[in-house]
Coordinates of C-alpha atoms in Angstrom, one line a residue:
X194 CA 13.2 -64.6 78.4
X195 CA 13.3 -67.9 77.7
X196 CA 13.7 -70.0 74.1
X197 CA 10.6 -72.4 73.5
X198 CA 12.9 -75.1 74.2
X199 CA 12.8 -74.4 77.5
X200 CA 17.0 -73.9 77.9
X201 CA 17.8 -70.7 79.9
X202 CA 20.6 -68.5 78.8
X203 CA 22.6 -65.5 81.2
X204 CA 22.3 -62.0 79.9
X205 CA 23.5 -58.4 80.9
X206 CA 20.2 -57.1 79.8
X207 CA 19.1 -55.0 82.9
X208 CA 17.2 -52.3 81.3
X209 CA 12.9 -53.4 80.3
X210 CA 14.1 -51.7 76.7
X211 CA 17.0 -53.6 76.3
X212 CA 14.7 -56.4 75.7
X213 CA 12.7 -54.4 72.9
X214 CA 14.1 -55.9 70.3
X215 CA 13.8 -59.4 71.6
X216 CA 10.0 -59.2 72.4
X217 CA 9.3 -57.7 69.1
X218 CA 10.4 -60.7 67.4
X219 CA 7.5 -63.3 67.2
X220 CA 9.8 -66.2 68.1
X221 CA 10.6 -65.2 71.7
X222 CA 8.5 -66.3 74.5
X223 CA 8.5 -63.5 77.3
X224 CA 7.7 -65.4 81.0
X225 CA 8.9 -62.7 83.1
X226 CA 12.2 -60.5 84.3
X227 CA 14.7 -62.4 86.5
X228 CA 17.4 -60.8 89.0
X229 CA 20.5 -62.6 87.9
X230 CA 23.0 -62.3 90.8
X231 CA 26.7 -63.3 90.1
X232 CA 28.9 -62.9 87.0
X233 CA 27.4 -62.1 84.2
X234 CA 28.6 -62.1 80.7
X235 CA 30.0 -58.4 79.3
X236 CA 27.8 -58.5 75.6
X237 CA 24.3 -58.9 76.3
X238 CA 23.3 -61.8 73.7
X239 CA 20.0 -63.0 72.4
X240 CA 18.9 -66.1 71.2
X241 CA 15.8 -67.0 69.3
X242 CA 14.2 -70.5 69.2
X243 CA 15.9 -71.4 66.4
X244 CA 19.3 -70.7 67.5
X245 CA 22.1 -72.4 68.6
X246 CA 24.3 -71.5 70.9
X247 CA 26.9 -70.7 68.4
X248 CA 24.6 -68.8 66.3
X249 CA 24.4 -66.4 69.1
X250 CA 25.0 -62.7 68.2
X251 CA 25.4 -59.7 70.1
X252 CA 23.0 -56.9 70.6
X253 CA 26.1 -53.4 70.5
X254 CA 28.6 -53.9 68.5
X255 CA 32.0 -52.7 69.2
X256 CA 30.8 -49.7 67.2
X257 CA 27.5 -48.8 68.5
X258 CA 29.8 -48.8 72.4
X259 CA 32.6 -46.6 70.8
X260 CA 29.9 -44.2 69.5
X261 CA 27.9 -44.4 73.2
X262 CA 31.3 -43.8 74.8
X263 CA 31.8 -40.7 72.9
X264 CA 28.3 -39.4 73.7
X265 CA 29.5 -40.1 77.5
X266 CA 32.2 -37.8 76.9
X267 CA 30.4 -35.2 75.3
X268 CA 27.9 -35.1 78.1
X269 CA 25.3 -33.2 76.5
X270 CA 21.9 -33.9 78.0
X271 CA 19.9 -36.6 75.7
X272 CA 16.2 -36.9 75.6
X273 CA 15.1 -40.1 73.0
X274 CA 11.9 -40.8 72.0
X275 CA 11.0 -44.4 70.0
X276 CA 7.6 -45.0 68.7
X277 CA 7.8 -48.2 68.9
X278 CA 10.3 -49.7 65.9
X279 CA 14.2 -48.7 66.4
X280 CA 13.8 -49.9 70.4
X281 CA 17.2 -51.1 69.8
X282 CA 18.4 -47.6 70.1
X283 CA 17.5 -47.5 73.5
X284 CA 19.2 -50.4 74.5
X285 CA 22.9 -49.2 72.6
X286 CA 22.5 -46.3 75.4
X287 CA 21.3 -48.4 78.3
X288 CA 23.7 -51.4 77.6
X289 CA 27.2 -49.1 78.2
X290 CA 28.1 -48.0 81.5
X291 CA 27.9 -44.5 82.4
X292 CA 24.2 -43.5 80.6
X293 CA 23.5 -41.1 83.5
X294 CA 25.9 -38.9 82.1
X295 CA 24.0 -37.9 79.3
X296 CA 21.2 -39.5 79.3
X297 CA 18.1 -37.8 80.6
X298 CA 14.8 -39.0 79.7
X299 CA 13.5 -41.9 77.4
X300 CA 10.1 -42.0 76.3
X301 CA 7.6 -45.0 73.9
X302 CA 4.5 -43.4 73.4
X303 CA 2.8 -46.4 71.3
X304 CA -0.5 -45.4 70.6
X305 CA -2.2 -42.5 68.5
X306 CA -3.4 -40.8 71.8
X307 CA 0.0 -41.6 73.9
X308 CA 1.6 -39.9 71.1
X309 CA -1.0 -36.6 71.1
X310 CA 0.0 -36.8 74.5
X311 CA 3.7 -36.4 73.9
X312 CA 3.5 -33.7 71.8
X313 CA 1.3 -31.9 73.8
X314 CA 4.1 -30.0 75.6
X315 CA 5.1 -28.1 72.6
X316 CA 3.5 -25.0 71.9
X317 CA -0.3 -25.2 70.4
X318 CA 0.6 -23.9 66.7
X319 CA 3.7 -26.4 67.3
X320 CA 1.4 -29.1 68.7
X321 CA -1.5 -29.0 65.8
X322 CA 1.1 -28.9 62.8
X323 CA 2.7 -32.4 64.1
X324 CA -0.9 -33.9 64.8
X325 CA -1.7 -33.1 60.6
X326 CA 1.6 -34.5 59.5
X327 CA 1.5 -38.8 59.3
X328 CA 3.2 -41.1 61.4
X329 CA 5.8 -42.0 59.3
X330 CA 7.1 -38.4 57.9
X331 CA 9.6 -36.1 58.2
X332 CA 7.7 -33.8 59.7
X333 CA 6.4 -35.8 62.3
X334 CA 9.7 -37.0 63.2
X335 CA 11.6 -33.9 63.9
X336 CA 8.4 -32.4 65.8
X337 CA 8.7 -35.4 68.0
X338 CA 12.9 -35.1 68.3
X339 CA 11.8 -30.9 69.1
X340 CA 9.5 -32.0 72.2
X341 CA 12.5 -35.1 73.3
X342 CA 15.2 -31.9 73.3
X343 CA 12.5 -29.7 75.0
X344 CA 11.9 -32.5 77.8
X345 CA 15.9 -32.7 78.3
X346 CA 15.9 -29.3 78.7
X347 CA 13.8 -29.5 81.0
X348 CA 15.0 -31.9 83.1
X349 CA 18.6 -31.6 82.9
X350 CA 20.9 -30.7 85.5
X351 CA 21.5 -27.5 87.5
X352 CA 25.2 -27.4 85.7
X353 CA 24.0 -28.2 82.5
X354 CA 23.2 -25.5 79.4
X355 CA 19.9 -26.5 78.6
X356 CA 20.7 -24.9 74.9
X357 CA 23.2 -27.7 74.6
X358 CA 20.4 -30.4 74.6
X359 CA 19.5 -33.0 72.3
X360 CA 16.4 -34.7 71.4
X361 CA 16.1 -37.9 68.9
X362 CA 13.2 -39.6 67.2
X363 CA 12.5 -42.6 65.1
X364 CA 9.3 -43.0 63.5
X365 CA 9.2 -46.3 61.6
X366 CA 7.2 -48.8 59.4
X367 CA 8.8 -52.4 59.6
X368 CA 7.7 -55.8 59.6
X369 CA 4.3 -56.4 61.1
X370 CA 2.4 -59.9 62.3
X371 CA -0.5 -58.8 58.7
X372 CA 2.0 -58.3 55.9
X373 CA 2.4 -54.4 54.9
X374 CA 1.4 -53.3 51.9
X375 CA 3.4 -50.2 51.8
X376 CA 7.0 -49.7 52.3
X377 CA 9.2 -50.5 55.2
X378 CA 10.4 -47.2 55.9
X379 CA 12.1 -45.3 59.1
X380 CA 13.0 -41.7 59.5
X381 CA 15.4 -40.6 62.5
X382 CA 15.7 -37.1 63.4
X383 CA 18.0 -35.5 66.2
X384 CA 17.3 -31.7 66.9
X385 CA 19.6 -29.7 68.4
X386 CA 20.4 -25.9 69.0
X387 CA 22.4 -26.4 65.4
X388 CA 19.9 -27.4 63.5
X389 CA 18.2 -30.9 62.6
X390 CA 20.4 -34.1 61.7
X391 CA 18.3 -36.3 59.7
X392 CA 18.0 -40.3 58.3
X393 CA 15.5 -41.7 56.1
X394 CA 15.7 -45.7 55.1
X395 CA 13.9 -47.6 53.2
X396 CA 14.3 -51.6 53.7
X397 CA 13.9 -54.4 51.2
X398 CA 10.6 -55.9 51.4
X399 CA 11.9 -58.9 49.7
X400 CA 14.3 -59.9 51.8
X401 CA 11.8 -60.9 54.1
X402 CA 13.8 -59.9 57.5
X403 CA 12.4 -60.8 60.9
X404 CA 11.5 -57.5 62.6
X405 CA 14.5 -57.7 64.9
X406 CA 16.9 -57.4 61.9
X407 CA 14.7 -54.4 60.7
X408 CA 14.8 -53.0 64.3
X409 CA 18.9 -53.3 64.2
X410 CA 19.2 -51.7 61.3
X411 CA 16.9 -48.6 62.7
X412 CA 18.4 -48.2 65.7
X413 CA 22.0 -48.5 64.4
X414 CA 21.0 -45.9 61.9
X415 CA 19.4 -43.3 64.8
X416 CA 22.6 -44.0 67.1
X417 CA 24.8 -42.6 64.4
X418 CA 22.1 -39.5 63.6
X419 CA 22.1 -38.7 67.7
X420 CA 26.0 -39.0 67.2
X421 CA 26.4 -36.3 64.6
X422 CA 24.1 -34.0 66.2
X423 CA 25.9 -34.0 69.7
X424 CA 29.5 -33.7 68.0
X425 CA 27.9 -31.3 65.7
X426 CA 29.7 -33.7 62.5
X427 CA 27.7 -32.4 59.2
X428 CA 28.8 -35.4 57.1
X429 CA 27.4 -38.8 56.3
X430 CA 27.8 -40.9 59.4
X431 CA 26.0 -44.2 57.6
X432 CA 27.7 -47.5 56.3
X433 CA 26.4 -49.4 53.5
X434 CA 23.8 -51.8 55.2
X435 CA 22.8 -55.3 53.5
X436 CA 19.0 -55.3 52.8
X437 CA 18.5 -51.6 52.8
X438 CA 17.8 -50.0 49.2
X439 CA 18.1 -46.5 50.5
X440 CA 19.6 -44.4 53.3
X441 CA 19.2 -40.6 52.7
X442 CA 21.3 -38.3 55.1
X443 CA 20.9 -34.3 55.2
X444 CA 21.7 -31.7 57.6
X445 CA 19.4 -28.8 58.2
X446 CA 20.7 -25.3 59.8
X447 CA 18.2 -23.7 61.8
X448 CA 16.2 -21.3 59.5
X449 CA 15.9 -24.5 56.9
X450 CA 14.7 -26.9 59.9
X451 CA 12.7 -24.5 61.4
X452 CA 10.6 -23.7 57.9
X453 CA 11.0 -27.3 56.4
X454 CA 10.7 -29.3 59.0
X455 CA 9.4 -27.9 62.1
X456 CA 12.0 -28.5 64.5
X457 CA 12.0 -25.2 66.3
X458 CA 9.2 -22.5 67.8
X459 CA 11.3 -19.7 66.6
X460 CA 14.9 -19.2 65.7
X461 CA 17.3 -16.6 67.1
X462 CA 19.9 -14.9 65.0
X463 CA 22.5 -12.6 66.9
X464 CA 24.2 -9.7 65.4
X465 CA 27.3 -11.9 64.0
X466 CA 24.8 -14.5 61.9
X467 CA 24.9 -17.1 64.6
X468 CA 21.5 -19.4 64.2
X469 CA 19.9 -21.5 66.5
X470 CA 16.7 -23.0 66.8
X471 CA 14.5 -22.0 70.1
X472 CA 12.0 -23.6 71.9
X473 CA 9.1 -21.0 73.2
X474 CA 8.9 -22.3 77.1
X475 CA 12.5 -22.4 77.7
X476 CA 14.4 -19.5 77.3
X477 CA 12.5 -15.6 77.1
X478 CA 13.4 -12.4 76.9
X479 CA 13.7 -10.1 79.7
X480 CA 11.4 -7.2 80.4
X481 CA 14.1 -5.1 79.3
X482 CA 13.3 -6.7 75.8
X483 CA 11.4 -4.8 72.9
X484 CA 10.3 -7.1 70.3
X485 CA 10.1 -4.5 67.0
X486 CA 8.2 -6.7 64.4
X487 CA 8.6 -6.2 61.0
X488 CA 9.0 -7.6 56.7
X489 CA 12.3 -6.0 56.4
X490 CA 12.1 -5.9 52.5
X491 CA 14.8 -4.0 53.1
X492 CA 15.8 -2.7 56.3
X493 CA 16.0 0.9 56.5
X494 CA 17.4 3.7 59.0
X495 CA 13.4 4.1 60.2
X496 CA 13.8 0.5 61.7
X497 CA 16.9 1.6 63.4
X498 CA 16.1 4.9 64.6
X499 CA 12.8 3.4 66.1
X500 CA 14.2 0.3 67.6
X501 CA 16.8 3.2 69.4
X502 CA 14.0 5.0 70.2
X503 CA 12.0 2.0 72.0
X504 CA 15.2 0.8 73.5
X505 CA 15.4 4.4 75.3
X506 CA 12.2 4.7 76.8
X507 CA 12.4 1.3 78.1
X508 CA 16.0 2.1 79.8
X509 CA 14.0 5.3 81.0
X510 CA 11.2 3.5 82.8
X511 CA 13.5 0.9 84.0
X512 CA 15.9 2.2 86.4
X513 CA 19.2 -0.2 86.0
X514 CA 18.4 -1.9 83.1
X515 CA 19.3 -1.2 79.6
X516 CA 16.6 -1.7 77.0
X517 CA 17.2 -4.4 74.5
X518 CA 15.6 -4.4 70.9
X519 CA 15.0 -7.7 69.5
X520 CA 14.1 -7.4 65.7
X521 CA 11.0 -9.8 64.5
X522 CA 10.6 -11.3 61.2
X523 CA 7.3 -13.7 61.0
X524 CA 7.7 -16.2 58.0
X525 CA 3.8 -16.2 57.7
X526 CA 1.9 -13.2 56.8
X527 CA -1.8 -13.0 56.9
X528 CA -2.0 -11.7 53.3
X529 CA 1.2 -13.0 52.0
X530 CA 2.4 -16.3 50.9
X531 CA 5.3 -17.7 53.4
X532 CA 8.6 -16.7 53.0
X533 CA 11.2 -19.2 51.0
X534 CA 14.3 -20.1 53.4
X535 CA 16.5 -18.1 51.3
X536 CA 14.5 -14.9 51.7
X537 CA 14.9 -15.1 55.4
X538 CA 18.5 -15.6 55.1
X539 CA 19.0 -12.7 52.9
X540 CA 16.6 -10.6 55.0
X541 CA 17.9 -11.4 57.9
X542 CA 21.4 -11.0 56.6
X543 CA 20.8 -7.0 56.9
X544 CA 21.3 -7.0 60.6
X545 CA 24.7 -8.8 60.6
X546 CA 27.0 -6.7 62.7
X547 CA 23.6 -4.3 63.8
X548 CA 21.1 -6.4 66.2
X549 CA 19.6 -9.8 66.9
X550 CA 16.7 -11.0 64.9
X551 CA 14.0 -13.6 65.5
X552 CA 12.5 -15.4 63.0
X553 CA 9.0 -17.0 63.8
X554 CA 5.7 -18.0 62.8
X555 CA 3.6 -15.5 64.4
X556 CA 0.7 -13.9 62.6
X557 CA -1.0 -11.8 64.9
X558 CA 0.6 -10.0 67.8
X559 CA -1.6 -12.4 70.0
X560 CA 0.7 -15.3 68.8
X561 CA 3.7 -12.7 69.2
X562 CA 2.8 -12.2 73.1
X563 CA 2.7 -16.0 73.7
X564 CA 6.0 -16.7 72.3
X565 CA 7.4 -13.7 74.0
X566 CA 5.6 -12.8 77.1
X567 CA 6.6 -10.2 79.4
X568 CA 8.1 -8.2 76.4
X569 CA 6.8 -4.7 75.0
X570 CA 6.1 -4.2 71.5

């Protein structure tokens, strides 16, 4: 990437996203990608045609490469997806030595239909709920960071938990070559087994930023998110920003992400309370497994002594295995209205200390069978 001026400048940038935020910015001219041999300088800078040489500024600051490091050390597996806006992101994870330890799959679907694609691995009720959200929503976003987690589950190493994956979004609305009418907006959601760490920030129109400031601010923004999610930190990892007139943080535990936002195909609760947000084609129950569906409004011995019951005959039919029950609350309800997230909880606080519990979606037992195939009912 050259200046108009015609000067060339060396970079570290080695990565085609590292240079995201510089081709987004009308001002550069792209001519092609070089193969610099020879020393090159440690911060990868950018200059636009403007600039002088002293104006120069780099792309990761020190804290954006202390926060990478730490994701290094982690070492949970990463899947990112970028929309387009918040490219920077990308490049924060590219730009520090040592991405292949966590890092594990980076997608930019750009388009409408690129992004139908994307989400086209989720689950079909999964898949048509994100499809009715818009672009730039909450919803969206988290269905989008559920389908990044699901890919790095899929993808990740032998030695690896898949459970311990984490998927990050950014859906955005920044500066655009026709002027936006609306608001220049971004929401960043990382999904984990934990729940969903989410940002929402809204720029200052007036301020009249180039997009690669906007872009900074995003990605800076969505590097902090992914860093809360993977060291599970529940509090406000933001710093006040120049130019931004709101940044909104929140933390939502599984049963509140999965009913509020999407971000999971079912949850599973074990017998001590533990939640954590499931994604259907990943992990399934054995044939050992019976699902016993129910509104548990309240849970009674009936529920017990059948689930006993069903457990037994399984263990009878299967010779070496010991049946399992897994107790099913769906949310929605063909007659019914869906449950609040605070009726689940105190539902589903019954079977503390008794059995696990899954809370899904699923109406019919046709959707029940899809999510948990191989299982008797």
């Amino acid at each position: 990437v050259l200046p108009r001026s015609g000067r060339s400048f060396a970079t570290s940038c080695v990565s085609p996203y590292s240079l995201f935020p510089i081709l987004l910015e009308a001002k550069y001219v792209p001519v092609g990608i070089l193969a610099v041999s020879g020393q090159v300088q440690r911060a990868p800078l950018y200059c636009s045609a403007s600039s002088s040489p002293s104006r120069t500024r780099p792309m990761a600051s020190a804290r954006s490469t202390a926060f990478v490091r730490e994701l290094q050390v982690a070492a949970r597996p990463v899947g990112a997806v970028v929309t387009g806006g918040g490219g920077g992101l990308v490049h924060s994870l590219l730009a520090t030595p040592g991405a292949s330890r966590f890092l594990v799959d980076v997608q930019v679907p750009y388009s409408r239909r690129a992004i139908a694609a994307f989400l086209s691995h989720m689950s079909e009720e999964a898949a048509s709920g994100a499809a009715d959200a818009k672009y730039v929503s909450l919803h969206h976003t988290a269905r989008l960071a559920a389908c990044a987690r699901l890919r790095a589950q899929q993808l990740c190493g032998a030695n690896t938990k898949p459970e311990s994956a984490v998927g990050v979004s950014i859906s955005c609305a920044l500066v655009s070559v026709d002027p936006r009418r609306g608001r220049h907006h971004a929401f960043v959601c990382a999904a984990a087994d934990d729940g969903l760490y989410t940002t929402y920030i809204e720029l200052d129109k007036d301020a009249k930023f180039e997009r690669g400031k906007e872009d900074d601010i995003v990605s800076r923004a969505a590097l902090a998110t992914l860093r809360a999610a993977v060291l599970r930190e529940r509090k406000d990892p933001h710093e006040h920003e120049l130019g931004v007139l709101a940044i909104q943080w929140q933390y939502l535990p599984p049963v509140r992400a999965f009913l509020e936002a999407h971000a999971a195909d079912w949850v599973s609760i074990d017998s001590a309370g533990a939640q954590k947000c499931m994604l259907a084609p990943l992990r399934r129950p054995s044939h050992s497994t019976v699902i016993l569906p129910g509104s548990f409004n309240p849970f009674h011995d009936g529920h017990r002594v059948m689930g006993q019951r069903a457990a037994q005959m399984i263990s009878d039919q299967l010779t070496g295995q010991r049946g399992e029950v897994l107790y099913e609350l769906s949310v929605s309800n063909v007659d019914k209205d869906q449950l609040s997230a605070d009726s689940v909880e105190q539902r589903a606080a019954q079977f503390c200390g008794i059995a696990p519990i899954a809370v899904t979606r699923a109406r019919l037992f046709e959707e029940k069978a899809r999510l948990f195939p191989g299982c008797t009912f």
